mmCIF file of C-alpha atoms in Angstrom:
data_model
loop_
_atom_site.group_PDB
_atom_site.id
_atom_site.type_symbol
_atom_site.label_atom_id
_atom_site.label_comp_id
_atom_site.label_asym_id
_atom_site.label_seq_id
_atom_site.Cartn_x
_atom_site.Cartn_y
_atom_site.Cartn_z
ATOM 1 C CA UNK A 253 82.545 91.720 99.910
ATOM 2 C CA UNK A 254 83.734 89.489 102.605
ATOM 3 C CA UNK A 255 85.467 85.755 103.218
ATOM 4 C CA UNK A 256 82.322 84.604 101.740
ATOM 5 C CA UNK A 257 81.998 86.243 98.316
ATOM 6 C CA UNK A 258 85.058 87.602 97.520
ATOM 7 C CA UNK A 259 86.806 84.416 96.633
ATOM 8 C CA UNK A 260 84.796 83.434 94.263
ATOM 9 C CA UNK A 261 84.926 86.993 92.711
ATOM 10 C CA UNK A 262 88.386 86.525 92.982
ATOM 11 C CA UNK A 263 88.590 83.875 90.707
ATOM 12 C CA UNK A 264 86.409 84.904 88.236
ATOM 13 C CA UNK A 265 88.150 88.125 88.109
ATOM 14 C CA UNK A 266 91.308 86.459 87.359
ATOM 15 C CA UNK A 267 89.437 84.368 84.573
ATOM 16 C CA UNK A 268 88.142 87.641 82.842
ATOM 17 C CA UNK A 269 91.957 89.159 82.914
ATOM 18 C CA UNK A 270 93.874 86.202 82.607
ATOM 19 C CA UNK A 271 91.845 85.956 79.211
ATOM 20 C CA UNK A 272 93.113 89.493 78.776
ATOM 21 C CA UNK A 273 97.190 89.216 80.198
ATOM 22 C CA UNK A 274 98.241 90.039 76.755
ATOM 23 C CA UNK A 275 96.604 93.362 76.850
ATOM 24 C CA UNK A 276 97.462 94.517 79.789
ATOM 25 C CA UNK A 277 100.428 96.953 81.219
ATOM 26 C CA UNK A 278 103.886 94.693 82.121
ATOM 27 C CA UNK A 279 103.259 95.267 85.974
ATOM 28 C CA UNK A 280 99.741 94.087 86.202
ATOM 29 C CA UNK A 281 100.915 91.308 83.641
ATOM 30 C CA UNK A 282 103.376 89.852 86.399
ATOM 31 C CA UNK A 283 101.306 90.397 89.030
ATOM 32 C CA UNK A 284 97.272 89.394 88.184
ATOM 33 C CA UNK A 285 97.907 86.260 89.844
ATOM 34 C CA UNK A 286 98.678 87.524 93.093
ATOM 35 C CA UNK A 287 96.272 90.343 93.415
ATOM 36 C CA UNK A 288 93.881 90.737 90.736
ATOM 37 C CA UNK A 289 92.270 93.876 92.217
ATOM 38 C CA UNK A 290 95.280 95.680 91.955
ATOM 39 C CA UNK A 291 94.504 95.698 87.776
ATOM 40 C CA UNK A 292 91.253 97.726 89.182
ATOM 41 C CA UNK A 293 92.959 100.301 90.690
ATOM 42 C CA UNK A 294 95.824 100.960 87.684
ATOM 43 C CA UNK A 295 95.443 104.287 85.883
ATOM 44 C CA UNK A 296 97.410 103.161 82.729
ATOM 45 C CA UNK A 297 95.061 103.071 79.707
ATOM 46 C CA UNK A 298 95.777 99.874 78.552
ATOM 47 C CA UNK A 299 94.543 98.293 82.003
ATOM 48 C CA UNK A 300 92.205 100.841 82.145
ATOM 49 C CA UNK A 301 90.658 100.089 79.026
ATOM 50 C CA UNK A 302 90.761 96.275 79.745
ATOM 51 C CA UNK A 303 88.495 96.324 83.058
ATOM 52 C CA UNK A 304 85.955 98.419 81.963
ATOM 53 C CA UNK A 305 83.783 95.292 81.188
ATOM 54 C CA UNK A 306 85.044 93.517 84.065
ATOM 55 C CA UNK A 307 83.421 91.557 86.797
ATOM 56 C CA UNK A 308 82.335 94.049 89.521
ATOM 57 C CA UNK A 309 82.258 92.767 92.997
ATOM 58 C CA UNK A 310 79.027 94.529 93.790
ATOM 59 C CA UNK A 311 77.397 91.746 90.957
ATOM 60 C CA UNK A 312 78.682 88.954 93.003
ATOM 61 C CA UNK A 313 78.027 90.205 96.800
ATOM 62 C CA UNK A 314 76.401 87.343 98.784
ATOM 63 C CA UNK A 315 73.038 88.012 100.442
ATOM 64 C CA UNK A 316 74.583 89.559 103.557
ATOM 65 C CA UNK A 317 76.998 91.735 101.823
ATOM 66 C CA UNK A 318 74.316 93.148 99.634
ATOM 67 C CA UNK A 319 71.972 93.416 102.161
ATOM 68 C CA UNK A 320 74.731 95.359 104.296
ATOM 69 C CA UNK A 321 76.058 97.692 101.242
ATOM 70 C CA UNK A 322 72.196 98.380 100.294
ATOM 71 C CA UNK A 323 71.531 99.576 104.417
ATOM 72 C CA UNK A 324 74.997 101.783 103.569
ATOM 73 C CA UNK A 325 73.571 103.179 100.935
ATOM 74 C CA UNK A 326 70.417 103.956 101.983
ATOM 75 C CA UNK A 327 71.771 105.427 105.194
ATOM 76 C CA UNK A 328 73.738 107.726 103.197
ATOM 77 C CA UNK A 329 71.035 109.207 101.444
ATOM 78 C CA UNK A 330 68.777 109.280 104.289
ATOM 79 C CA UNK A 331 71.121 111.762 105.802
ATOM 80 C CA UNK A 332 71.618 113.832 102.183
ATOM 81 C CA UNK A 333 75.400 112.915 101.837
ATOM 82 C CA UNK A 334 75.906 112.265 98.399
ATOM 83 C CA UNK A 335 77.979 109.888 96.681
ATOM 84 C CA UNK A 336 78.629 107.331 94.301
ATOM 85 C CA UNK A 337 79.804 103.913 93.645
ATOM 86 C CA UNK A 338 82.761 103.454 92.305
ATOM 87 C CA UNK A 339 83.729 100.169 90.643
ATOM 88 C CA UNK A 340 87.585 100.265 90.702
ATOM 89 C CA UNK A 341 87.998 101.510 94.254
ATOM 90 C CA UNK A 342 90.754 99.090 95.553
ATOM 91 C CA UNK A 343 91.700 99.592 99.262
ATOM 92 C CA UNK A 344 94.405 96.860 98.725
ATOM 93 C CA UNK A 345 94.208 95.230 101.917
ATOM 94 C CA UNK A 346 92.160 91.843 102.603
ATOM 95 C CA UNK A 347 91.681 92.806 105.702
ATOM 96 C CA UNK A 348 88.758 95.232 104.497
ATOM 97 C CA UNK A 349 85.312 94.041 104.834
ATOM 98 C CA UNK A 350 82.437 94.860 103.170
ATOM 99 C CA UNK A 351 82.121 98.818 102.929
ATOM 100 C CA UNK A 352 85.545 100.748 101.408
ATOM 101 C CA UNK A 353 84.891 104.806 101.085
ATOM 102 C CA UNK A 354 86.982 107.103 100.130
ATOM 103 C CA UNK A 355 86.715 111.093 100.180
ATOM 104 C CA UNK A 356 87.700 113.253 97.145
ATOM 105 C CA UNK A 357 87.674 116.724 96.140
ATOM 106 C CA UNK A 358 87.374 118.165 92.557
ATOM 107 C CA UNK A 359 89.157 121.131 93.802
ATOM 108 C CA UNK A 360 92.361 119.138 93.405
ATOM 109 C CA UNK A 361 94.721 117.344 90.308
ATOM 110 C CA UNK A 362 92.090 114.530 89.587
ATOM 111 C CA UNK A 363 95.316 112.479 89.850
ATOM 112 C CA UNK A 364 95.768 113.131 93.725
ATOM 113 C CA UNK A 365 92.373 114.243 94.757
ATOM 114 C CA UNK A 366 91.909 111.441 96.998
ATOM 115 C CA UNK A 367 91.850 113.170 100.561
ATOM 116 C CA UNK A 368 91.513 110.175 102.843
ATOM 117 C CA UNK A 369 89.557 106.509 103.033
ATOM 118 C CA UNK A 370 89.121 103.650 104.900
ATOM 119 C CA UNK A 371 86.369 101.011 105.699
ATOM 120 C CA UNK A 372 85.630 98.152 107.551
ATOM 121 C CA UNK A 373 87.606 95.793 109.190
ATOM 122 C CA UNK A 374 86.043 92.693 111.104
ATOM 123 C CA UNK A 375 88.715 90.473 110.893
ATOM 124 C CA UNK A 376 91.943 92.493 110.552
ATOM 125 C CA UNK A 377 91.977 91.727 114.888
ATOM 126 C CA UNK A 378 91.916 88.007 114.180
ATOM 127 C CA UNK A 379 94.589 88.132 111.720
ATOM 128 C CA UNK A 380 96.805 89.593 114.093
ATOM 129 C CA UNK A 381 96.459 87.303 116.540
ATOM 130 C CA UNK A 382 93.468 88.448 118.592
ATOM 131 C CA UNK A 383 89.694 87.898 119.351
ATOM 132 C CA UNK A 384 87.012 88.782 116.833
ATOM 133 C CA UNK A 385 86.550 92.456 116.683
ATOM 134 C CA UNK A 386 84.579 94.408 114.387
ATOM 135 C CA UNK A 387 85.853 97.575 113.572
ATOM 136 C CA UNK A 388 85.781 100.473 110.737
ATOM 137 C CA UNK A 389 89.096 103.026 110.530
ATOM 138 C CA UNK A 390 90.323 105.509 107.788
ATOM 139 C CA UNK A 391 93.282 107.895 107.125
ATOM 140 C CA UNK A 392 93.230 111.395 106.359
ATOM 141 C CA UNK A 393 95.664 113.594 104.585
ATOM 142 C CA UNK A 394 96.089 116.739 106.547
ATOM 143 C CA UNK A 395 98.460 118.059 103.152
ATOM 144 C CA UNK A 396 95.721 117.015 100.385
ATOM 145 C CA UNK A 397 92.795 118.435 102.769
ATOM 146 C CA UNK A 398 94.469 121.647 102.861
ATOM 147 C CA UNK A 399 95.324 121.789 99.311
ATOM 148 C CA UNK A 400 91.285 121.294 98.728
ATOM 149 C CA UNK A 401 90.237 123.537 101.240
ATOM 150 C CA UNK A 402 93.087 125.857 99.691
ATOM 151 C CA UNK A 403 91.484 124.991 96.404
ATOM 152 C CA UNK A 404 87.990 125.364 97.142
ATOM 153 C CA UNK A 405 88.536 129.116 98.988
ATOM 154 C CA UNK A 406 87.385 127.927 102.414
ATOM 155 C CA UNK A 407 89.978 128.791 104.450
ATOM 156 C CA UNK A 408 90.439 132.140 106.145
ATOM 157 C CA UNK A 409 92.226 135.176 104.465
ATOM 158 C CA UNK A 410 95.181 135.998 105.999
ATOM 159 C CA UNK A 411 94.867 138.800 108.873
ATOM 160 C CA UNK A 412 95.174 142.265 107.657
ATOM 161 C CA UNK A 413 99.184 143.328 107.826
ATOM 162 C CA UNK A 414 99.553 146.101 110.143
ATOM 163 C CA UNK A 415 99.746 149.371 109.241
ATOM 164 C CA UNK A 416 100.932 151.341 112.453
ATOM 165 C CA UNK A 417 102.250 150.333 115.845
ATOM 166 C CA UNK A 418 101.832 152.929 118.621
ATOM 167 C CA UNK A 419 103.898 153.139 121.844
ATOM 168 C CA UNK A 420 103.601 155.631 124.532
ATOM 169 C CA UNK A 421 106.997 156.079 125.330
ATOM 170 C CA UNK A 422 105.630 159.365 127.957
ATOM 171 C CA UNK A 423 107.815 158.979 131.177
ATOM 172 C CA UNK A 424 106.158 158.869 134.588
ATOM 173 C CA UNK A 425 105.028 156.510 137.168
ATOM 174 C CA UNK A 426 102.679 153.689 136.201
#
């Protein structure tokens, strides 16, 4: 989503779990007003178990959003990289525009397989101060890709230890 869309989503998010504050964990309960997303993104069951049947941005995307997420998508599978959507991805900045990814690896605790994500950003340059600028960026974690590289057996075996030195220790000129 973007400036357009997302407030509206916004509030009908908060609608949906403000009609639902009682079931919800105590953080999410204190904070839903501030940043509904943030419920999205919580891994207790309770909260969990609350937005399954909750608003999804992707229903509410205005034409341009839709338009651009449906041009991601197709781009994607043009070039045989697969993925998937997934409903609860919260980036939780509002700087992000439109397109959030993330990278993951089952090779990995399911808890921390995340390995890095990041997505658009048109107006994170304005915010600060500066001229419109479009822009996409992500973050990688050089420790998690290891660990699923590590996990997934790609990395080289370790050198063969050595199992005789030899020195010619003969005297005589060189």
């Amino acid at each position: 989503g973007d400036g357009t869309c997302r407030p509206a989503y916004l509030e009908e998010l908060r609608r949906y779990l403000g009609a639902h504050r009682d079931q919800l964990c105590d953080e999410h309960r204190e904070r839903l007003d501030a940043n509904p997303l943030r419920v999205l993104d919580c891994k207790r069951p309770e909260c969990r178990e609350v937005t399954e049947d909750a608003p999804r941005l992707v229903d509410e995307l205005c034409g341009p959003c839709a338009a651009h997420f449906a041009r991601v998508r197709a781009g994607l599978d043009a070039l045989g990289i697969a993925h998937q959507v997934d409903f609860r991805l919260v980036r939780g900045f509002d700087y992000y525009t439109r397109t959030t990814f993330e990278f993951a690896s089952d090779a990995i605790d399911a808890a921390q397989n995340g390995i890095g994500g990041g997505g658009r950003y048109d107006g994170l340059v304005e915010m600060l101060g500066g001229d419109p600028t479009p822009g996409i960026g992500f973050g990688v974690g050089i420790e998690r890709v290891l660990l699923a590289c590590d996990g997934e057996g790609v990395l080289p075996p370790a050198p063969p230890a050595l199992d005789a030195f030899v020195v010619d220790v003969a005297g005589g000129d060189a």
